[in-house]
Coordinates of C-alpha atoms in Angstrom, one line a residue:
M1374 CA 95.3 129.4 92.1
I1375 CA 99.0 129.9 93.2
V1376 CA 97.9 131.3 96.5
E1377 CA 95.6 128.3 97.0
Y1378 CA 98.5 125.9 96.5
I1379 CA 100.7 127.8 98.9
F1380 CA 98.0 127.7 101.5
A1381 CA 97.4 124.0 100.8
G1382 CA 101.2 123.4 101.2
V1383 CA 101.3 125.1 104.6
L1384 CA 98.2 123.2 105.7
A1385 CA 99.7 119.9 104.5
S1386 CA 102.9 120.5 106.4
F1387 CA 100.9 121.2 109.6
L1388 CA 98.8 118.1 109.1
G1389 CA 101.8 116.0 108.3
Y1390 CA 103.6 117.1 111.6
I1391 CA 100.5 116.2 113.7
L1392 CA 100.0 112.8 111.9
L1393 CA 103.7 111.9 112.3
Y1394 CA 103.5 112.7 116.0
R1395 CA 100.3 110.7 116.4
W1396 CA 101.7 107.8 114.4
Q1397 CA 104.8 107.5 116.7
A1398 CA 102.5 107.5 119.8
E1399 CA 100.2 104.9 118.3
K1400 CA 103.1 102.7 117.2
K1401 CA 104.4 102.6 120.8
E1402 CA 100.9 101.8 122.1
D1403 CA 100.5 99.0 119.5
E1404 CA 103.8 97.4 120.5
E1405 CA 102.7 97.4 124.1
K1406 CA 99.4 96.0 123.2
I1407 CA 100.9 93.2 121.1
R1408 CA 103.2 92.2 124.0
A1409 CA 100.3 92.1 126.4
S1410 CA 98.2 90.1 124.0
A1411 CA 100.9 87.6 123.4
E1412 CA 101.3 87.0 127.2
I1413 CA 97.5 86.6 127.5
R1414 CA 97.3 84.1 124.7
N1415 CA 100.3 82.1 125.9
E1416 CA 98.5 81.7 129.3
C1417 CA 95.0 81.1 128.2
I1418 CA 94.8 79.3 124.8
R1419 CA 94.0 75.6 124.8
T1420 CA 94.6 73.0 122.1
P1421 CA 91.1 71.9 120.8
V1422 CA 90.3 68.2 121.1
N1423 CA 90.1 66.6 117.7
G1424 CA 90.5 70.1 116.1
E1425 CA 87.4 71.4 117.8
C1426 CA 86.7 73.9 120.5
S1427 CA 83.4 72.8 122.1
S1428 CA 81.1 73.4 125.0
D1429 CA 78.7 71.0 126.7
N1430 CA 75.0 71.7 126.1
K1431 CA 71.8 69.9 125.3
D1432 CA 71.8 70.8 121.6
N1433 CA 75.5 70.1 121.1
T1434 CA 75.9 73.7 119.7
D1435 CA 78.5 76.3 120.7
V1436 CA 77.0 79.3 119.0
I1437 CA 73.6 80.2 117.5
I1438 CA 73.7 82.9 114.9
V1439 CA 70.4 84.6 114.0
G1440 CA 70.4 85.8 110.4
A1441 CA 72.4 84.6 107.4
G1442 CA 73.1 87.9 105.8
V1443 CA 76.5 89.4 105.2
A1444 CA 77.5 89.5 108.9
G1445 CA 75.8 86.3 110.0
S1446 CA 77.1 84.1 107.1
A1447 CA 80.6 85.4 107.3
L1448 CA 80.7 85.0 111.1
A1449 CA 79.3 81.4 110.9
Y1450 CA 82.1 80.5 108.5
T1451 CA 84.7 82.2 110.6
L1452 CA 83.7 80.5 113.9
G1453 CA 83.1 77.2 112.1
K1454 CA 86.5 77.3 110.7
D1455 CA 87.9 77.8 114.2
G1456 CA 86.2 74.6 115.3
R1457 CA 83.0 76.0 116.8
R1458 CA 79.7 74.1 116.3
V1459 CA 77.5 76.7 114.8
H1460 CA 73.7 76.8 114.2
L1461 CA 72.9 79.4 111.7
I1462 CA 69.1 80.3 111.4
E1463 CA 67.8 82.4 108.5
R1464 CA 64.2 83.5 107.9
D1465 CA 64.4 83.1 104.1
L1466 CA 67.1 81.3 102.2
K1467 CA 66.1 82.5 98.8
E1468 CA 68.5 84.9 97.1
P1469 CA 67.7 88.4 98.5
D1470 CA 67.1 91.3 96.2
R1471 CA 68.2 94.7 97.7
I1472 CA 69.4 98.0 96.3
V1473 CA 72.1 98.5 99.0
G1474 CA 75.0 96.4 100.2
E1475 CA 76.4 96.2 96.7
L1476 CA 79.8 97.9 97.2
L1477 CA 82.6 96.4 99.3
Q1478 CA 85.4 98.9 100.0
P1479 CA 89.0 97.8 99.7
G1480 CA 89.4 97.8 103.5
G1481 CA 86.4 95.4 103.6
Y1482 CA 88.0 93.3 100.9
L1483 CA 91.2 93.0 102.9
K1484 CA 89.2 91.8 105.9
L1485 CA 87.4 89.3 103.6
I1486 CA 90.8 88.0 102.6
E1487 CA 91.8 87.7 106.3
L1488 CA 88.7 85.7 107.0
G1489 CA 89.3 83.4 104.0
L1490 CA 86.2 84.5 102.1
E1491 CA 87.7 86.4 99.2
D1492 CA 86.5 83.7 96.7
C1493 CA 82.9 84.8 97.5
V1494 CA 83.3 87.8 95.2
E1495 CA 84.3 85.4 92.4
E1496 CA 81.9 83.8 89.8
I1497 CA 79.2 86.4 90.5
D1498 CA 80.2 88.9 87.8
S1499 CA 81.6 91.3 90.4
Q1500 CA 83.4 94.4 89.2
R1501 CA 86.6 95.8 90.5
V1502 CA 86.4 99.4 91.8
F1503 CA 89.5 101.6 91.9
G1504 CA 88.1 104.8 93.4
Y1505 CA 85.5 107.5 92.9
A1506 CA 84.7 110.2 90.4
L1507 CA 83.1 113.4 91.9
F1508 CA 80.9 115.8 89.9
K1509 CA 79.7 119.3 90.7
D1510 CA 78.4 122.0 88.4
G1511 CA 79.8 120.5 85.3
K1512 CA 83.3 119.9 86.8
S1513 CA 84.7 116.5 87.8
T1514 CA 87.7 115.0 89.5
R1515 CA 88.8 111.4 89.9
L1516 CA 89.8 110.2 93.3
S1517 CA 91.8 106.9 93.3
Y1518 CA 92.1 104.5 96.2
P1519 CA 95.7 104.5 97.6
L1520 CA 96.4 100.9 96.7
E1521 CA 100.1 101.2 95.9
K1522 CA 101.3 99.3 98.9
F1523 CA 98.9 96.4 98.4
H1524 CA 98.8 93.3 96.2
A1525 CA 97.4 93.9 92.7
D1526 CA 94.2 92.0 93.4
V1527 CA 93.2 94.4 96.2
S1528 CA 90.5 96.9 95.2
G1529 CA 86.9 97.6 95.9
R1530 CA 84.3 95.1 94.7
S1531 CA 80.8 95.8 93.5
F1532 CA 78.2 93.2 92.8
H1533 CA 74.6 92.1 93.0
H1534 CA 73.9 91.9 96.8
G1535 CA 72.0 88.7 96.6
R1536 CA 74.6 86.8 94.7
F1537 CA 77.2 87.8 97.3
I1538 CA 75.0 86.6 100.1
Q1539 CA 74.4 83.2 98.5
R1540 CA 78.1 82.7 98.0
L1541 CA 78.7 83.5 101.7
R1542 CA 75.9 81.1 102.7
E1543 CA 77.3 78.3 100.6
K1544 CA 80.7 78.9 102.1
A1545 CA 79.4 78.7 105.6
A1546 CA 77.2 75.6 104.9
S1547 CA 80.2 73.8 103.4
L1548 CA 81.7 73.3 106.8
P1549 CA 80.5 70.1 108.6
N1550 CA 80.2 71.8 111.9
V1551 CA 77.9 74.6 110.6
R1552 CA 74.2 73.9 110.4
L1553 CA 72.3 76.3 108.1
E1554 CA 68.6 76.1 108.7
Q1555 CA 65.6 78.1 107.4
G1556 CA 63.5 79.3 110.3
T1557 CA 62.1 82.4 111.9
V1558 CA 63.5 83.3 115.4
T1559 CA 60.6 84.7 117.4
S1560 CA 62.3 85.3 120.8
L1561 CA 65.4 84.7 122.9
L1562 CA 65.4 82.1 125.7
E1563 CA 66.3 83.8 129.0
E1564 CA 67.0 82.0 132.3
K1565 CA 68.2 83.8 135.4
G1566 CA 69.2 86.9 133.5
A1567 CA 71.2 85.0 130.8
I1568 CA 70.3 84.1 127.2
K1569 CA 70.3 80.4 126.8
G1570 CA 69.2 80.1 123.2
V1571 CA 66.3 81.0 120.9
V1572 CA 62.7 80.0 120.1
Y1573 CA 62.1 79.7 116.3
K1574 CA 59.6 78.4 113.8
T1575 CA 60.9 76.0 111.2
K1576 CA 60.0 76.2 107.5
I1577 CA 57.0 73.9 108.1
G1578 CA 55.7 76.0 111.0
E1579 CA 57.0 73.8 113.9
E1580 CA 58.0 75.8 116.9
L1581 CA 61.3 74.6 118.4
N1582 CA 63.9 75.7 121.0
A1583 CA 67.6 75.8 120.2
Y1584 CA 70.2 76.1 123.0
A1585 CA 73.8 77.3 123.0
P1586 CA 76.1 79.1 125.5
L1587 CA 76.4 82.1 123.0
T1588 CA 73.7 83.6 120.8
I1589 CA 74.7 86.2 118.3
V1590 CA 71.9 88.3 116.7
C1591 CA 72.7 89.4 113.1
D1592 CA 69.1 89.7 111.7
G1593 CA 69.6 93.1 110.0
C1594 CA 68.1 96.6 110.2
F1595 CA 64.6 95.2 110.7
S1596 CA 65.6 93.1 113.7
N1597 CA 62.8 92.1 116.0
L1598 CA 65.3 91.0 118.7
H1599 CA 67.7 93.9 119.1
R1600 CA 65.5 95.9 121.4
T1601 CA 66.2 93.4 124.2
L1602 CA 70.0 93.8 123.6
C1603 CA 70.5 97.5 122.9
N1604 CA 68.9 100.9 122.9
P1605 CA 68.1 101.4 119.2
K1606 CA 68.0 105.1 118.4
V1607 CA 67.3 104.9 114.7
D1608 CA 67.5 108.0 112.6
I1609 CA 66.2 108.1 109.0
P1610 CA 67.8 111.2 107.3
S1611 CA 66.8 110.2 103.7
C1612 CA 65.7 107.5 101.3
F1613 CA 67.4 106.0 98.3
V1614 CA 65.5 105.6 95.1
G1615 CA 67.1 102.8 93.1
L1616 CA 67.3 102.2 89.4
L1617 CA 69.2 99.7 87.2
L1618 CA 70.8 101.3 84.1
E1619 CA 71.7 99.1 81.1
N1620 CA 73.6 99.5 77.9
C1621 CA 75.8 102.5 79.0
Q1622 CA 79.3 103.2 80.1
L1623 CA 80.4 105.2 83.1
P1624 CA 82.5 108.4 82.4
F1625 CA 85.2 106.8 84.5
P1626 CA 85.2 103.0 84.2
N1627 CA 85.6 100.9 87.3
H1628 CA 84.8 103.9 89.6
G1629 CA 81.9 104.9 91.8
H1630 CA 80.4 108.2 90.6
V1631 CA 79.1 110.8 93.1
I1632 CA 77.2 113.7 91.7
L1633 CA 76.8 116.6 94.1
A1634 CA 73.3 117.4 92.9
D1635 CA 70.5 119.5 94.3
P1636 CA 69.0 118.7 96.8
S1637 CA 71.3 115.7 97.6
P1638 CA 73.8 113.4 96.1
L1639 CA 73.3 110.8 93.3
L1640 CA 75.4 107.6 93.1
F1641 CA 76.3 105.4 90.1
Y1642 CA 78.5 102.3 90.3
P1643 CA 78.7 99.0 88.3
I1644 CA 77.2 95.9 89.8
S1645 CA 77.8 93.6 86.8
S1646 CA 79.5 93.7 83.5
T1647 CA 76.3 95.0 81.9
E1648 CA 74.5 96.9 84.7
I1649 CA 75.0 100.1 86.6
R1650 CA 73.2 100.8 89.8
C1651 CA 71.8 104.3 90.3
L1652 CA 70.8 105.6 93.7
V1653 CA 69.0 108.9 94.0
D1654 CA 69.1 110.3 97.5
V1655 CA 65.8 112.0 98.6
P1656 CA 66.1 113.9 101.9
G1657 CA 63.5 113.1 104.6
Q1658 CA 61.4 110.0 105.1
K1659 CA 58.7 110.7 102.5
V1660 CA 59.4 110.1 98.8
P1661 CA 57.2 111.0 95.8
S1662 CA 54.6 108.4 95.0
I1663 CA 55.6 105.7 92.5
P1664 CA 52.1 104.4 91.5
S1665 CA 50.8 107.9 90.7
G1666 CA 53.7 108.8 88.4
E1667 CA 54.9 111.5 90.8
M1668 CA 58.3 109.7 91.3
A1669 CA 58.9 109.3 87.5
N1670 CA 58.2 113.0 87.0
Y1671 CA 60.5 114.0 89.8
L1672 CA 63.3 111.8 88.4
K1673 CA 62.9 113.2 84.9
T1674 CA 62.5 116.9 85.8
V1675 CA 64.6 117.4 88.9
V1676 CA 67.3 114.6 88.8
A1677 CA 67.9 113.9 85.1
P1678 CA 69.1 117.4 84.1
Q1679 CA 71.9 117.0 86.7
I1680 CA 73.2 113.7 85.4
P1681 CA 76.3 113.4 83.2
P1682 CA 75.4 113.3 79.5
E1683 CA 76.9 109.8 79.1
L1684 CA 74.3 108.4 81.5
Y1685 CA 71.3 110.5 80.6
N1686 CA 69.5 108.3 78.0
S1687 CA 70.0 105.1 80.0
F1688 CA 68.7 106.9 83.1
I1689 CA 65.5 108.0 81.3
A1690 CA 65.1 104.5 79.8
A1691 CA 65.3 103.0 83.3
V1692 CA 62.7 105.5 84.6
D1693 CA 60.4 104.6 81.7
K1694 CA 60.9 100.9 82.3
G1695 CA 59.3 101.5 85.7
N1696 CA 61.3 99.2 88.0
I1697 CA 61.8 101.9 90.6
R1698 CA 62.5 100.9 94.1
T1699 CA 63.0 102.7 97.4
M1700 CA 64.7 102.1 100.7
A1701 CA 65.0 104.2 103.8
N1702 CA 68.6 105.1 104.8
R1703 CA 69.0 104.3 108.5
S1704 CA 71.6 105.5 111.0
M1705 CA 72.0 103.9 114.5
P1706 CA 74.9 104.3 116.9
A1707 CA 75.9 101.2 118.7
A1708 CA 74.4 101.3 122.2
P1709 CA 74.4 97.7 123.5
Y1710 CA 73.2 96.3 126.8
P1711 CA 75.9 93.8 127.9
T1712 CA 73.8 90.6 128.2
P1713 CA 75.2 87.3 129.4
G1714 CA 74.9 84.7 126.6
A1715 CA 74.1 87.1 123.8
L1716 CA 75.8 89.6 121.4
L1717 CA 74.7 91.9 118.6
M1718 CA 76.4 92.2 115.2
G1719 CA 75.8 93.8 111.8
D1720 CA 73.0 96.2 111.0
A1721 CA 71.0 94.9 114.0
F1722 CA 73.7 96.5 116.1
N1723 CA 75.1 99.5 114.3
M1724 CA 74.2 101.4 111.1
R1725 CA 75.4 104.4 109.2
H1726 CA 74.3 106.4 106.1
P1727 CA 75.0 104.1 103.1
L1728 CA 76.4 107.0 101.0
T1729 CA 80.0 105.9 101.6
G1730 CA 79.4 102.1 101.3
G1731 CA 81.0 101.4 104.6
G1732 CA 78.5 98.9 106.2
M1733 CA 80.1 95.7 105.0
T1734 CA 83.6 96.9 105.9
V1735 CA 82.4 97.6 109.5
A1736 CA 80.8 94.1 109.6
M1737 CA 84.0 92.3 108.4
S1738 CA 86.1 94.3 110.8
D1739 CA 83.8 93.4 113.7
I1740 CA 84.0 89.8 112.8
V1741 CA 87.8 89.8 112.9
V1742 CA 87.7 91.5 116.3
L1743 CA 85.3 89.0 117.7
R1744 CA 87.1 86.0 116.2
N1745 CA 90.3 87.1 117.8
L1746 CA 88.6 87.5 121.2
L1747 CA 87.0 84.1 121.1
R1748 CA 90.0 82.1 119.8
P1749 CA 91.6 81.6 123.3
L1750 CA 88.3 80.2 124.7
C1751 CA 87.5 76.5 124.5
D1752 CA 84.5 76.7 126.8
L1753 CA 81.8 79.4 126.5
N1754 CA 79.5 78.1 129.2
D1755 CA 80.4 80.7 131.9
A1756 CA 78.0 83.3 130.7
P1757 CA 78.7 86.1 133.2
A1758 CA 82.5 85.7 132.8
L1759 CA 82.1 85.6 129.0
C1760 CA 79.9 88.7 129.0
R1761 CA 82.4 90.6 131.0
Y1762 CA 85.2 89.6 128.7
L1763 CA 83.3 90.4 125.5
E1764 CA 82.7 94.0 126.7
S1765 CA 86.1 94.5 125.3
F1766 CA 84.6 93.9 121.8
Y1767 CA 82.6 97.1 122.0
T1768 CA 85.8 99.1 122.8
L1769 CA 88.2 97.3 120.4
R1770 CA 85.8 97.8 117.4
K1771 CA 85.3 101.5 118.0
P1772 CA 88.2 103.2 116.3
V1773 CA 87.4 101.5 112.9
A1774 CA 83.6 101.4 113.2
A1775 CA 83.2 104.9 114.6
T1776 CA 85.5 106.5 112.0
I1777 CA 83.6 104.9 109.1
N1778 CA 80.2 105.8 110.8
T1779 CA 81.3 109.4 111.5
L1780 CA 82.6 109.9 107.9
A1781 CA 79.4 108.6 106.4
G1782 CA 77.1 110.9 108.5
A1783 CA 79.3 114.0 108.1
L1784 CA 80.0 113.5 104.4
Y1785 CA 76.2 113.1 103.7
K1786 CA 75.5 116.4 105.5
V1787 CA 78.3 118.2 103.7
F1788 CA 77.3 116.9 100.3
C1789 CA 73.7 118.0 100.5
A1790 CA 72.7 121.4 99.1
S1791 CA 71.4 124.0 101.5
P1792 CA 69.8 127.4 101.5
D1793 CA 72.5 128.4 104.0
Q1794 CA 75.4 130.1 102.2
A1795 CA 77.9 128.9 104.8
R1796 CA 76.9 125.3 104.3
N1797 CA 77.2 125.7 100.5
E1798 CA 80.6 127.2 100.9
M1799 CA 81.6 124.1 103.0
R1800 CA 80.3 121.9 100.2
Q1801 CA 82.2 123.8 97.5
A1802 CA 85.4 123.8 99.7
C1803 CA 85.1 120.0 100.1
F1804 CA 84.9 119.5 96.3
D1805 CA 87.8 121.9 95.7
Y1806 CA 89.9 120.4 98.5
L1807 CA 89.6 116.9 97.0
R1808 CA 90.6 118.3 93.6
L1809 CA 93.9 119.5 95.0
G1810 CA 95.2 115.9 94.8
G1811 CA 98.1 114.5 96.9
V1812 CA 97.4 114.2 100.6
F1813 CA 94.3 116.3 100.2
S1814 CA 92.6 113.5 98.2
S1815 CA 94.5 110.4 99.3
G1816 CA 93.9 111.1 103.0
P1817 CA 90.1 111.4 102.8
V1818 CA 89.9 108.5 100.3
S1819 CA 91.9 106.3 102.5
L1820 CA 89.3 106.9 105.2
L1821 CA 86.4 106.3 102.8
S1822 CA 87.9 103.1 101.6
G1823 CA 88.5 101.7 105.0
L1824 CA 92.3 101.4 104.4
N1825 CA 93.1 103.9 107.1
P1826 CA 90.1 104.3 109.4
S1827 CA 91.9 106.7 111.8
P1828 CA 89.6 108.9 113.9
L1829 CA 92.3 111.6 114.2
T1830 CA 92.9 111.7 110.5
L1831 CA 89.2 112.1 109.9
V1832 CA 88.9 115.1 112.3
L1833 CA 92.1 116.7 110.9
H1834 CA 90.9 116.5 107.3
F1835 CA 87.4 117.5 108.1
F1836 CA 88.5 120.7 109.8
A1837 CA 91.2 121.2 107.1
V1838 CA 88.3 121.4 104.6
A1839 CA 86.6 124.0 106.8
I1840 CA 89.9 126.1 107.2
Y1841 CA 90.5 125.8 103.4
G1842 CA 86.9 127.1 102.8
I1843 CA 87.5 130.0 105.2
G1844 CA 90.8 130.8 103.4
R1845 CA 89.1 131.0 100.1
L1846 CA 86.5 133.3 101.5
L1847 CA 89.0 135.7 103.0
F1848 CA 91.3 135.9 100.0
P1849 CA 92.3 138.4 98.7
F1850 CA 90.7 140.9 101.1
P1851 CA 88.4 139.9 104.0
S1852 CA 85.1 141.8 104.3
P1853 CA 82.8 141.8 107.2
K1854 CA 80.3 139.7 105.3
R1855 CA 82.9 137.2 104.3
L1856 CA 84.2 137.1 107.9
W1857 CA 80.7 136.4 109.1
I1858 CA 80.2 133.6 106.5
G1859 CA 83.6 132.1 107.5
A1860 CA 82.6 132.1 111.2
R1861 CA 79.3 130.4 110.3
L1862 CA 81.1 127.8 108.1
L1863 CA 83.4 126.8 111.0
S1864 CA 80.4 126.7 113.4
G1865 CA 78.4 124.7 110.9
A1866 CA 81.3 122.2 110.5
S1867 CA 81.5 121.8 114.2
G1868 CA 77.7 121.3 114.4
I1869 CA 78.0 118.5 111.8
I1870 CA 80.8 116.4 113.2
F1871 CA 80.8 116.8 117.0
P1872 CA 77.2 115.4 117.6
I1873 CA 78.1 112.3 115.5
I1874 CA 81.3 111.8 117.5
K1875 CA 79.5 112.3 120.8
A1876 CA 76.9 109.7 119.8
E1877 CA 79.7 107.2 118.8
G1878 CA 81.6 107.9 122.1
V1879 CA 84.6 110.3 122.3
R1880 CA 86.6 108.2 124.8
Q1881 CA 86.2 104.8 123.0
M1882 CA 86.8 106.4 119.6
F1883 CA 89.9 108.5 120.3
F1884 CA 91.2 107.1 123.6
P1885 CA 90.2 103.4 123.7
V1886 CA 93.3 102.5 125.8
T1887 CA 91.8 104.5 128.7
V1888 CA 88.8 102.2 128.8
P1889 CA 89.2 99.4 131.4
A1890 CA 87.4 96.9 129.0
Y1891 CA 90.3 97.4 126.5
Y1892 CA 92.5 95.2 128.8
R1893 CA 90.0 92.4 129.6
S1894 CA 91.7 89.0 129.8
P1895 CA 90.0 85.8 128.6
P1896 CA 88.2 83.9 131.4
V1897 CA 90.2 80.9 132.5
N1898 CA 88.5 77.6 131.6

């Protein structure tokens, strides 16, 4: 153990030096960016007439938003608060009932505060989350969010997804310039290569056209519109099986619990003062049959023996109750087609494995980026100029979104059991690395929480885990077999993270300042 700490100390010093060097470089870049941004805003911003930024069009609408989920509702409120006239169209305004989208990381909560939506997690029996507890082979470790520098109210929040959605919709609809309507958008209206609005059916079946200079599609992972605006390469690595546990206490209150089970992770977290959500990951796209009882048998014989004793009886009771639900876990890199008059947001645009609960944090971060880009504009009618300007959105969002996306995909692969000894060594090394505490836990958790979504920090910690695993293999005396396993471990780690980074875009993720779109100025109007 002493040798491990010495090795960890040397590694921490090395990482600290690199991070300090990178921080100084980024600080200089940020200062230059702020100066440039201030100059642009001083030149381009206009004072809205009567407190509103408006565009002339036949429907008297500035922005149409398709889908009133997390992203759509939050965006409608944000743009409405800035004086835009928003038409928000949602297929079904009843409270949704889903088994994901129930955990908002602290980084996402900070964005919620920035958008003025923090009260949407109040009065829905939401629970504060202060970190994670990690379990493997009977051992456990607690990983706390690094919240020391933030206000006492800042933490993660977990809740019933539907309750949160309804609060966001109520908040958006409370603005007089936001029109929330139930309707099903069937297609986009295109004229001379630009999107002019949407065709939708109202609640009573009447087909109508709605027009606006900007249409933002936020209709979720089952979007029927995103194929016209992006190249949706959807991967389904696994499925979640959801259960609701009652009358039990988590081993670590107010923490998410991750069990590194065989064949893949199990999640537990509170979603109300009396309920705990359990998500069982099942690799692949096919899950055991629920009606035949095959699923219940799988949960009782394969999953239940790996669950902490404090949760076992409630887990069995939930299985016996029979309210077992499933949902495919989708991953989709953002690959948009820049289209005049239209933009993609939310899960219709970009998805990642839900293991880390990063989806809503990415959505809120994207909304902040888009809000800041649109604020200098009072007229959105020049579709080609607006499209060219909004290409900067895809670059500016990348460092945060790609870091969270990459972490989710990489962590899922590391946390899954494997017949490959090298992969299992990586899994064990990750667990032991996080148990070291200090920078070895706070660094990765700051990434997971969205508090420090730095691509470089992610890569450094990921390969630090691999090097730590190799060091454990070679101590005290390396053998040919251990050397071979170590080489395969490093190769396997590279094979996990580099394809994800490539799909996200190396240049935009690590060197966004080298992308021309990063410097786009608002069109003059």
